[in-house]
Amino acid sequence: MRDIFHDELDDIGSGVVEMTRLVTSAMEQATGSLMDADPRRAERVIAGDARIDSLRRDLEDRSFKMIAQQAPVATDLRVLVATLHLVADLERMGDLAIHVAKIARLRAPEFAVPDEARDVIAQMGEVAASLMLKVADVVDGRDISLAQAIEAEDDSMDALRRKLFTLVLSPRWSHGTESAIDLTLLGRYYERFADHAVAIARRVIFIVTGVYPDRANGVAQF
């Protein structure tokens, strides 16, 4: 019976890894649609979100069922409880990719990102992609050292957002309010995407150690 339980637990873990893969692709494609002013690519990102949402519902249902029926303890319980949060984070990351794609679709065939901001947005897309590669490895392998490294990369995203604000608020800005709003929103979407990556990394540390890391206060014991 316990073998069946752990097979199901492993299968849920595989589902989380699949969600991670889908979210990675969604943000990469969303960034591409933004940089290339490609509305068809943006539409594919938006349409593909249904699969991410469906996976979240399935993994939540299965996790709740296992908690209710199997009464897991220790690491198994932490895995299932953390999974409920992980899939919520991943779904929200998918939603943020949609927000990026919608700006690309709204402004097409024009470019939503002015020339002087393209390098910053491209770097934000690269950081998002790098974070997701690390998240996938952290979720699949429960690599604590890699999970801890994700926070440092989140700092890079924060710095890029500040750089974007500097461009938009510069007296030399000549692209109007509409473009400034687009870039402000994009900065927020990429920043929140990175924040969710950090949240996932912290939850994996909790699964492995039973200790939830807190950035401001060291660690909190659960």
Coordinates of N, CA and C in Angstrom, one line a residue:
M1 N 0.8 -1.2 0.0 CA 0.0 0.0 0.0 C 0.9 1.3 0.0
R2 N 2.0 1.2 0.8 CA 2.8 2.4 0.8 C 3.6 2.6 -0.5
D3 N 3.8 1.5 -1.2 CA 4.4 1.6 -2.5 C 3.5 2.3 -3.5
I4 N 2.2 2.0 -3.4 CA 1.2 2.7 -4.3 C 1.2 4.2 -3.9
F5 N 1.3 4.5 -2.6 CA 1.3 5.9 -2.1 C 2.5 6.7 -2.7
H6 N 3.6 6.0 -2.6 CA 4.8 6.8 -3.0 C 4.9 6.9 -4.6
D7 N 4.3 5.9 -5.3 CA 4.2 6.0 -6.7 C 3.3 7.2 -7.1
E8 N 2.2 7.4 -6.4 CA 1.3 8.5 -6.6 C 2.0 9.8 -6.3
L9 N 2.8 9.8 -5.2 CA 3.5 11.0 -4.8 C 4.5 11.4 -5.9
D10 N 5.2 10.4 -6.4 CA 6.2 10.6 -7.4 C 5.5 11.2 -8.7
D11 N 4.3 10.6 -9.0 CA 3.6 11.1 -10.2 C 3.1 12.5 -10.0
I12 N 2.7 12.9 -8.8 CA 2.4 14.3 -8.6 C 3.6 15.2 -8.8
G13 N 4.8 14.7 -8.3 CA 6.0 15.5 -8.5 C 6.3 15.7 -10.0
S14 N 6.1 14.6 -10.8 CA 6.3 14.7 -12.2 C 5.4 15.8 -12.8
G15 N 4.1 15.8 -12.3 CA 3.2 16.8 -12.8 C 3.6 18.2 -12.5
V16 N 4.3 18.4 -11.3 CA 4.8 19.8 -11.0 C 5.9 20.1 -11.9
V17 N 6.8 19.2 -12.2 CA 7.9 19.4 -13.1 C 7.3 19.8 -14.5
E18 N 6.3 19.1 -14.9 CA 5.6 19.4 -16.2 C 5.0 20.8 -16.2
M19 N 4.4 21.2 -15.1 CA 4.0 22.6 -15.0 C 5.1 23.6 -15.1
T20 N 6.2 23.3 -14.5 CA 7.4 24.1 -14.6 C 7.9 24.3 -16.0
R21 N 7.9 23.2 -16.8 CA 8.3 23.2 -18.2 C 7.3 24.1 -19.0
L22 N 6.0 24.0 -18.8 CA 5.0 24.7 -19.5 C 5.2 26.2 -19.2
V23 N 5.4 26.6 -17.9 CA 5.6 28.0 -17.6 C 6.8 28.6 -18.2
T24 N 7.9 27.8 -18.2 CA 9.1 28.2 -18.8 C 8.9 28.6 -20.3
S25 N 8.3 27.7 -21.0 CA 8.0 27.9 -22.4 C 7.1 29.1 -22.6
A26 N 6.1 29.3 -21.7 CA 5.1 30.4 -21.8 C 5.9 31.7 -21.7
M27 N 6.7 31.9 -20.7 CA 7.4 33.2 -20.6 C 8.4 33.4 -21.7
E28 N 9.1 32.4 -22.1 CA 10.0 32.5 -23.2 C 9.3 33.0 -24.5
Q29 N 8.2 32.3 -24.8 CA 7.4 32.7 -25.9 C 6.8 34.1 -25.8
A30 N 6.3 34.4 -24.6 CA 5.8 35.8 -24.4 C 6.8 36.9 -24.6
T31 N 8.0 36.6 -24.1 CA 9.1 37.6 -24.3 C 9.4 37.7 -25.8
G32 N 9.4 36.6 -26.5 CA 9.7 36.6 -27.9 C 8.6 37.3 -28.7
S33 N 7.3 37.2 -28.3 CA 6.3 37.9 -29.0 C 6.4 39.4 -28.7
L34 N 6.9 39.7 -27.6 CA 7.1 41.2 -27.2 C 8.2 41.8 -28.0
M35 N 9.3 41.1 -28.1 CA 10.5 41.6 -28.8 C 10.3 41.6 -30.3
D36 N 9.5 40.7 -30.8 CA 9.3 40.6 -32.3 C 8.0 41.2 -32.8
A37 N 7.2 41.7 -31.9 CA 5.9 42.2 -32.2 C 5.1 41.2 -33.0
D38 N 5.0 40.0 -32.4 CA 4.4 38.8 -33.1 C 3.1 38.5 -32.4
P39 N 1.9 38.9 -32.9 CA 0.7 38.6 -32.2 C 0.3 37.2 -32.2
R40 N 0.7 36.4 -33.3 CA 0.3 35.0 -33.3 C 1.0 34.2 -32.2
R41 N 2.3 34.6 -32.0 CA 3.0 34.0 -30.9 C 2.4 34.3 -29.6
A42 N 2.0 35.5 -29.4 CA 1.3 35.9 -28.2 C 0.0 35.1 -28.0
E43 N -0.8 34.9 -29.1 CA -2.0 34.2 -29.0 C -1.7 32.7 -28.5
R44 N -0.6 32.2 -29.0 CA -0.3 30.8 -28.6 C 0.0 30.7 -27.1
V45 N 0.6 31.7 -26.5 CA 0.9 31.8 -25.1 C -0.4 31.8 -24.3
I46 N -1.3 32.7 -24.8 CA -2.6 32.9 -24.1 C -3.4 31.6 -24.2
A47 N -3.5 31.0 -25.3 CA -4.3 29.7 -25.5 C -3.7 28.6 -24.7
G48 N -2.3 28.6 -24.6 CA -1.7 27.5 -23.9 C -1.9 27.5 -22.3
D49 N -2.3 28.6 -21.8 CA -2.5 28.7 -20.4 C -3.6 27.8 -19.8
A50 N -4.5 27.3 -20.7 CA -5.5 26.4 -20.2 C -4.9 25.1 -19.7
R51 N -3.8 24.7 -20.4 CA -3.1 23.4 -19.9 C -2.5 23.6 -18.5
I52 N -1.9 24.8 -18.3 CA -1.3 25.1 -17.0 C -2.4 25.1 -15.9
D53 N -3.5 25.7 -16.2 CA -4.6 25.8 -15.2 C -5.2 24.4 -15.0
S54 N -5.3 23.6 -16.0 CA -5.9 22.2 -15.8 C -4.9 21.4 -15.0
L55 N -3.6 21.5 -15.2 CA -2.7 20.8 -14.4 C -2.7 21.2 -12.9
R56 N -2.9 22.5 -12.7 CA -3.0 22.9 -11.3 C -4.2 22.3 -10.6
R57 N -5.3 22.3 -11.3 CA -6.5 21.7 -10.6 C -6.3 20.2 -10.4
D58 N -5.8 19.5 -11.3 CA -5.6 18.1 -11.2 C -4.6 17.8 -10.0
L59 N -3.5 18.5 -9.9 CA -2.5 18.3 -8.9 C -3.0 18.7 -7.5
E60 N -3.8 19.7 -7.5 CA -4.4 20.1 -6.2 C -5.4 19.0 -5.7
D61 N -6.2 18.6 -6.6 CA -7.2 17.6 -6.3 C -6.6 16.3 -5.8
R62 N -5.5 15.9 -6.5 CA -4.8 14.6 -6.1 C -4.1 14.8 -4.7
S63 N -3.5 16.0 -4.5 CA -2.8 16.2 -3.3 C -3.8 16.2 -2.1
F64 N -4.9 16.9 -2.2 CA -5.9 17.0 -1.2 C -6.4 15.6 -0.9
K65 N -6.7 14.8 -1.9 CA -7.2 13.4 -1.7 C -6.2 12.6 -1.0
M66 N -4.9 12.7 -1.3 CA -3.9 11.9 -0.6 C -3.8 12.3 0.9
I67 N -3.9 13.6 1.2 CA -3.8 14.1 2.5 C -5.0 13.6 3.3
A68 N -6.2 13.6 2.7 CA -7.4 13.2 3.4 C -7.4 11.7 3.6
Q69 N -7.0 10.9 2.6 CA -7.2 9.5 2.7 C -6.0 8.7 3.3
Q70 N -4.8 9.3 3.2 CA -3.6 8.6 3.6 C -2.9 9.1 4.9
A71 N -3.4 10.2 5.3 CA -2.8 10.8 6.6 C -1.3 10.8 6.6
P72 N -0.6 11.4 5.6 CA 0.8 11.3 5.6 C 1.4 12.1 6.7
V73 N 2.7 11.8 7.0 CA 3.4 12.5 8.1 C 4.8 12.9 7.6
A74 N 5.5 13.8 8.3 CA 6.9 14.1 8.1 C 7.1 14.7 6.7
T75 N 8.1 14.1 6.0 CA 8.5 14.6 4.6 C 7.3 14.5 3.7
D76 N 6.6 13.4 3.7 CA 5.5 13.2 2.8 C 4.4 14.2 2.9
L77 N 4.1 14.6 4.2 CA 3.1 15.6 4.4 C 3.6 17.0 3.9
R78 N 4.9 17.3 4.2 CA 5.5 18.5 3.7 C 5.4 18.6 2.2
V79 N 5.7 17.5 1.5 CA 5.7 17.5 0.0 C 4.3 17.8 -0.5
L80 N 3.3 17.2 0.1 CA 1.9 17.5 -0.4 C 1.4 18.9 -0.1
V81 N 1.7 19.3 1.1 CA 1.3 20.7 1.5 C 2.0 21.7 0.6
A82 N 3.3 21.5 0.5 CA 4.1 22.4 -0.4 C 3.7 22.4 -1.8
T83 N 3.3 21.2 -2.3 CA 2.8 21.1 -3.7 C 1.6 22.0 -3.9
L84 N 0.7 22.1 -2.9 CA -0.5 23.0 -3.1 C 0.0 24.4 -3.3
H85 N 1.0 24.8 -2.7 CA 1.5 26.2 -2.9 C 2.4 26.3 -4.2
L86 N 3.1 25.3 -4.5 CA 4.0 25.3 -5.7 C 3.1 25.5 -6.9
V87 N 2.0 24.7 -7.0 CA 1.2 24.8 -8.2 C 0.5 26.1 -8.3
A88 N 0.2 26.7 -7.2 CA -0.4 28.1 -7.2 C 0.6 29.1 -7.7
D89 N 1.8 29.0 -7.2 CA 2.9 29.9 -7.7 C 3.1 29.7 -9.2
L90 N 3.1 28.5 -9.7 CA 3.4 28.2 -11.1 C 2.2 28.7 -12.0
E91 N 1.0 28.5 -11.5 CA -0.1 29.0 -12.3 C -0.1 30.6 -12.4
R92 N 0.3 31.2 -11.3 CA 0.4 32.7 -11.3 C 1.5 33.1 -12.3
M93 N 2.6 32.4 -12.3 CA 3.7 32.7 -13.2 C 3.2 32.6 -14.7
G94 N 2.4 31.6 -14.9 CA 1.8 31.4 -16.2 C 0.9 32.6 -16.6
D95 N 0.1 33.1 -15.6 CA -0.7 34.3 -15.8 C 0.1 35.5 -16.1
L96 N 1.3 35.6 -15.5 CA 2.2 36.8 -15.7 C 2.7 36.7 -17.2
A97 N 3.0 35.5 -17.6 CA 3.4 35.3 -19.0 C 2.3 35.8 -20.0
I98 N 1.1 35.5 -19.6 CA -0.1 36.0 -20.4 C -0.1 37.5 -20.5
H99 N 0.1 38.1 -19.3 CA 0.1 39.6 -19.3 C 1.1 40.2 -20.2
V100 N 2.3 39.6 -20.2 CA 3.3 40.1 -21.2 C 2.9 39.9 -22.6
A101 N 2.3 38.7 -22.9 CA 1.9 38.4 -24.3 C 0.7 39.4 -24.7
K102 N -0.1 39.7 -23.8 CA -1.2 40.6 -24.1 C -0.8 42.0 -24.5
I103 N 0.3 42.5 -23.8 CA 0.8 43.8 -24.2 C 1.4 43.7 -25.6
A104 N 2.1 42.6 -25.9 CA 2.6 42.4 -27.3 C 1.5 42.4 -28.3
R105 N 0.4 41.7 -28.0 CA -0.7 41.6 -28.9 C -1.4 42.9 -29.1
L106 N -1.5 43.6 -28.0 CA -2.2 44.9 -28.0 C -1.5 45.9 -28.9
R107 N -0.2 45.9 -28.9 CA 0.5 47.0 -29.6 C 0.9 46.5 -31.0
A108 N 0.8 45.2 -31.3 CA 1.2 44.8 -32.7 C 0.3 45.4 -33.7
P109 N 0.8 45.7 -34.9 CA 2.1 45.3 -35.4 C 3.3 46.2 -35.0
E110 N 3.0 47.2 -34.2 CA 4.0 48.1 -33.6 C 4.8 47.4 -32.5
F111 N 6.0 47.8 -32.2 CA 6.7 47.2 -31.1 C 6.3 47.9 -29.8
A112 N 5.9 47.1 -28.8 CA 5.5 47.7 -27.5 C 6.7 48.3 -26.7
V113 N 7.9 47.8 -27.1 CA 9.1 48.3 -26.3 C 10.0 49.2 -27.2
P114 N 10.1 50.5 -26.8 CA 11.0 51.4 -27.6 C 12.4 50.9 -27.6
D115 N 13.2 51.4 -28.6 CA 14.5 50.9 -28.8 C 15.4 51.0 -27.6
E116 N 15.3 52.2 -26.9 CA 16.2 52.3 -25.7 C 15.9 51.4 -24.5
A117 N 14.7 50.8 -24.6 CA 14.4 49.9 -23.5 C 14.5 48.4 -23.9
R118 N 14.7 48.2 -25.1 CA 14.7 46.8 -25.6 C 15.8 45.9 -24.9
D119 N 17.0 46.5 -24.7 CA 18.0 45.7 -24.0 C 17.6 45.3 -22.6
V120 N 17.0 46.2 -21.9 CA 16.6 46.0 -20.5 C 15.5 44.9 -20.5
I121 N 14.5 45.0 -21.3 CA 13.4 44.0 -21.4 C 14.0 42.6 -21.8
A122 N 14.9 42.6 -22.8 CA 15.5 41.4 -23.2 C 16.3 40.7 -22.1
Q123 N 17.0 41.5 -21.3 CA 17.7 41.0 -20.1 C 16.7 40.4 -19.1
M124 N 15.6 41.1 -18.9 CA 14.6 40.6 -17.9 C 14.1 39.3 -18.4
G125 N 13.8 39.1 -19.7 CA 13.4 37.9 -20.2 C 14.4 36.8 -20.0
E126 N 15.7 37.1 -20.2 CA 16.8 36.2 -20.0 C 16.9 35.7 -18.5
V127 N 16.7 36.7 -17.6 CA 16.8 36.3 -16.2 C 15.6 35.4 -15.9
A128 N 14.4 35.8 -16.4 CA 13.2 34.9 -16.2 C 13.5 33.5 -16.6
A129 N 14.0 33.4 -17.8 CA 14.3 32.0 -18.4 C 15.3 31.3 -17.5
S130 N 16.4 32.0 -17.1 CA 17.4 31.4 -16.3 C 16.8 30.9 -14.9
L131 N 16.0 31.8 -14.4 CA 15.4 31.4 -13.1 C 14.5 30.1 -13.2
M132 N 13.8 30.0 -14.4 CA 12.9 28.9 -14.5 C 13.7 27.6 -14.8
L133 N 14.9 27.7 -15.4 CA 15.7 26.5 -15.6 C 16.2 26.0 -14.2
K134 N 16.5 27.0 -13.3 CA 16.9 26.6 -12.0 C 15.8 26.1 -11.2
V135 N 14.6 26.7 -11.3 CA 13.4 26.2 -10.6 C 13.1 24.8 -11.0
A136 N 13.2 24.5 -12.3 CA 12.9 23.1 -12.8 C 13.9 22.1 -12.1
D137 N 15.2 22.5 -12.0 CA 16.2 21.6 -11.4 C 15.9 21.5 -9.9
V138 N 15.5 22.6 -9.3 CA 15.2 22.6 -7.8 C 14.0 21.7 -7.5
V139 N 13.0 21.8 -8.3 CA 11.8 21.0 -8.1 C 12.0 19.6 -8.3
D140 N 12.8 19.3 -9.4 CA 13.0 17.9 -9.8 C 14.0 17.2 -8.8
G141 N 15.1 17.9 -8.5 CA 16.2 17.3 -7.8 C 16.3 17.7 -6.3
R142 N 15.4 18.7 -5.9 CA 15.4 19.2 -4.5 C 16.8 19.6 -4.1
D143 N 17.4 20.4 -5.0 CA 18.8 20.9 -4.8 C 18.7 22.2 -3.9
I144 N 19.1 22.1 -2.7 CA 19.0 23.2 -1.7 C 20.0 24.3 -2.1
S145 N 21.2 24.0 -2.5 CA 22.2 25.0 -2.8 C 21.7 25.8 -4.1
L146 N 21.1 25.1 -5.0 CA 20.6 25.8 -6.2 C 19.4 26.7 -5.8
A147 N 18.6 26.2 -4.9 CA 17.4 26.9 -4.4 C 17.9 28.2 -3.8
Q148 N 19.0 28.2 -3.0 CA 19.5 29.4 -2.4 C 20.0 30.4 -3.4
A149 N 20.6 29.8 -4.5 CA 21.1 30.7 -5.5 C 20.1 31.5 -6.3
I150 N 18.8 31.0 -6.2 CA 17.8 31.7 -7.0 C 17.5 33.1 -6.4
E151 N 17.7 33.3 -5.1 CA 17.4 34.6 -4.5 C 18.4 35.7 -5.1
A152 N 19.7 35.2 -5.3 CA 20.6 36.2 -5.9 C 20.2 36.6 -7.3
E153 N 19.7 35.7 -8.1 CA 19.2 36.1 -9.4 C 18.0 37.0 -9.4
D154 N 17.2 36.8 -8.3 CA 16.0 37.7 -8.2 C 16.5 39.1 -7.9
D155 N 17.6 39.3 -7.3 CA 18.2 40.6 -7.1 C 18.5 41.3 -8.4
S156 N 19.0 40.4 -9.4 CA 19.3 41.0 -10.7 C 18.1 41.5 -11.4
M157 N 16.9 40.8 -11.2 CA 15.7 41.2 -11.8 C 15.2 42.5 -11.2
D158 N 15.4 42.6 -9.9 CA 15.0 43.9 -9.2 C 15.9 45.1 -9.7
A159 N 17.1 44.8 -10.0 CA 18.0 45.9 -10.5 C 17.6 46.3 -11.9
L160 N 17.2 45.3 -12.7 CA 16.7 45.6 -14.0 C 15.4 46.4 -14.0
R161 N 14.5 46.1 -13.1 CA 13.3 46.9 -13.0 C 13.6 48.3 -12.6
R162 N 14.6 48.5 -11.7 CA 14.9 49.9 -11.3 C 15.5 50.6 -12.5
K163 N 16.3 49.9 -13.3 CA 16.9 50.5 -14.5 C 15.8 50.9 -15.5
L164 N 14.7 50.1 -15.6 CA 13.6 50.4 -16.5 C 12.9 51.7 -16.0
F165 N 12.7 51.8 -14.7 CA 12.1 53.0 -14.2 C 12.9 54.2 -14.5
T166 N 14.2 54.1 -14.4 CA 15.1 55.2 -14.7 C 14.9 55.7 -16.1
L167 N 14.7 54.8 -17.0 CA 14.5 55.2 -18.4 C 13.2 55.9 -18.6
V168 N 12.1 55.3 -18.0 CA 10.8 55.9 -18.2 C 10.6 57.2 -17.5
L169 N 11.3 57.4 -16.4 CA 11.2 58.7 -15.7 C 12.2 59.8 -16.1
S170 N 13.0 59.4 -17.1 CA 14.0 60.3 -17.6 C 13.4 61.5 -18.3
P171 N 13.9 62.7 -18.1 CA 13.4 63.9 -18.9 C 13.6 63.7 -20.4
R172 N 14.4 62.8 -20.8 CA 14.6 62.5 -22.2 C 13.6 61.5 -22.8
W173 N 12.7 61.0 -22.0 CA 11.7 60.1 -22.5 C 10.8 60.8 -23.5
S174 N 10.6 60.2 -24.6 CA 9.9 60.8 -25.7 C 8.8 60.0 -26.3
H175 N 8.4 58.9 -25.6 CA 7.5 57.9 -26.2 C 6.1 58.0 -25.6
G176 N 5.8 59.0 -24.8 CA 4.5 59.3 -24.3 C 4.1 58.4 -23.1
T177 N 2.9 58.7 -22.6 CA 2.4 58.0 -21.4 C 2.0 56.6 -21.6
E178 N 1.4 56.3 -22.7 CA 1.0 54.9 -23.0 C 2.1 54.0 -23.0
S179 N 3.2 54.3 -23.7 CA 4.4 53.5 -23.7 C 5.0 53.4 -22.3
A180 N 5.0 54.5 -21.5 CA 5.5 54.4 -20.2 C 4.8 53.5 -19.3
I181 N 3.4 53.5 -19.5 CA 2.6 52.6 -18.7 C 2.9 51.1 -19.1
D182 N 3.0 50.9 -20.4 CA 3.3 49.5 -20.8 C 4.6 49.0 -20.2
L183 N 5.7 49.8 -20.2 CA 6.9 49.4 -19.6 C 6.9 49.2 -18.1
T184 N 6.1 50.1 -17.5 CA 6.0 50.0 -16.0 C 5.3 48.7 -15.7
L185 N 4.3 48.3 -16.4 CA 3.6 47.1 -16.2 C 4.5 45.9 -16.5
L186 N 5.2 45.9 -17.6 CA 6.1 44.8 -17.9 C 7.2 44.6 -16.8
G187 N 7.7 45.7 -16.3 CA 8.7 45.6 -15.2 C 8.1 44.9 -14.0
R188 N 6.8 45.3 -13.7 CA 6.1 44.6 -12.6 C 5.9 43.1 -12.9
Y189 N 5.5 42.8 -14.1 CA 5.2 41.4 -14.4 C 6.5 40.5 -14.3
Y190 N 7.6 41.0 -14.8 CA 8.8 40.2 -14.7 C 9.3 40.1 -13.3
E191 N 9.2 41.2 -12.6 CA 9.6 41.2 -11.2 C 8.8 40.2 -10.3
R192 N 7.5 40.2 -10.5 CA 6.6 39.3 -9.8 C 6.9 37.8 -10.2
F193 N 7.2 37.6 -11.5 CA 7.6 36.3 -12.0 C 8.8 35.8 -11.2
A194 N 9.8 36.6 -11.0 CA 11.0 36.3 -10.3 C 10.7 36.0 -8.8
D195 N 9.8 36.8 -8.2 CA 9.4 36.6 -6.8 C 8.7 35.3 -6.6
H196 N 7.9 34.8 -7.6 CA 7.3 33.5 -7.4 C 8.4 32.4 -7.6
A197 N 9.4 32.6 -8.4 CA 10.5 31.6 -8.5 C 11.2 31.5 -7.1
V198 N 11.4 32.6 -6.4 CA 12.0 32.6 -5.1 C 11.1 31.9 -4.1
A199 N 9.8 32.1 -4.2 CA 8.8 31.4 -3.3 C 8.9 29.9 -3.5
I200 N 9.0 29.5 -4.8 CA 9.1 28.1 -5.0 C 10.4 27.5 -4.4
A201 N 11.5 28.2 -4.6 CA 12.8 27.7 -4.1 C 12.7 27.6 -2.6
R202 N 12.1 28.5 -1.9 CA 11.9 28.4 -0.4 C 11.1 27.3 0.0
R203 N 10.0 27.0 -0.8 CA 9.1 25.9 -0.5 C 9.9 24.5 -0.6
V204 N 10.8 24.4 -1.6 CA 11.5 23.2 -1.8 C 12.5 23.0 -0.6
I205 N 13.1 24.1 -0.2 CA 14.0 24.0 1.0 C 13.2 23.5 2.2
F206 N 12.0 24.0 2.3 CA 11.1 23.6 3.4 C 10.8 22.1 3.3
I207 N 10.5 21.6 2.1 CA 10.3 20.2 1.9 C 11.4 19.3 2.4
V208 N 12.6 19.7 2.1 CA 13.8 18.9 2.4 C 14.2 19.0 3.8
T209 N 14.1 20.2 4.4 CA 14.7 20.5 5.7 C 13.7 20.6 6.8
G210 N 12.4 20.9 6.5 CA 11.4 21.2 7.5 C 11.6 22.6 8.1
V211 N 12.5 23.4 7.5 CA 12.7 24.8 7.9 C 12.4 25.7 6.7
Y212 N 11.5 26.7 7.0 CA 11.2 27.6 5.9 C 12.1 28.9 6.0
P213 N 12.9 29.1 5.0 CA 13.8 30.3 5.0 C 13.1 31.6 4.9
D214 N 13.5 32.5 5.7 CA 12.9 33.9 5.7 C 14.0 34.9 5.4
R215 N 13.9 35.6 4.3 CA 14.9 36.5 3.8 C 15.3 37.5 4.8
A216 N 14.3 38.1 5.5 CA 14.6 39.2 6.5 C 15.2 38.7 7.8
N217 N 14.7 37.5 8.2 CA 15.0 37.1 9.6 C 15.7 35.8 9.7
G218 N 16.4 35.4 8.7 CA 17.1 34.2 8.8 C 16.2 33.0 8.4
V219 N 15.8 32.2 9.4 CA 14.9 31.1 9.1 C 13.8 31.1 10.2
A220 N 12.7 30.4 9.7 CA 11.6 30.2 10.7 C 11.3 28.7 10.8
Q221 N 11.3 28.1 11.9 CA 11.1 26.7 12.1 C 9.6 26.4 12.1
F222 N 9.3 25.3 11.3 CA 7.9 24.9 11.3 C 7.8 23.6 12.0

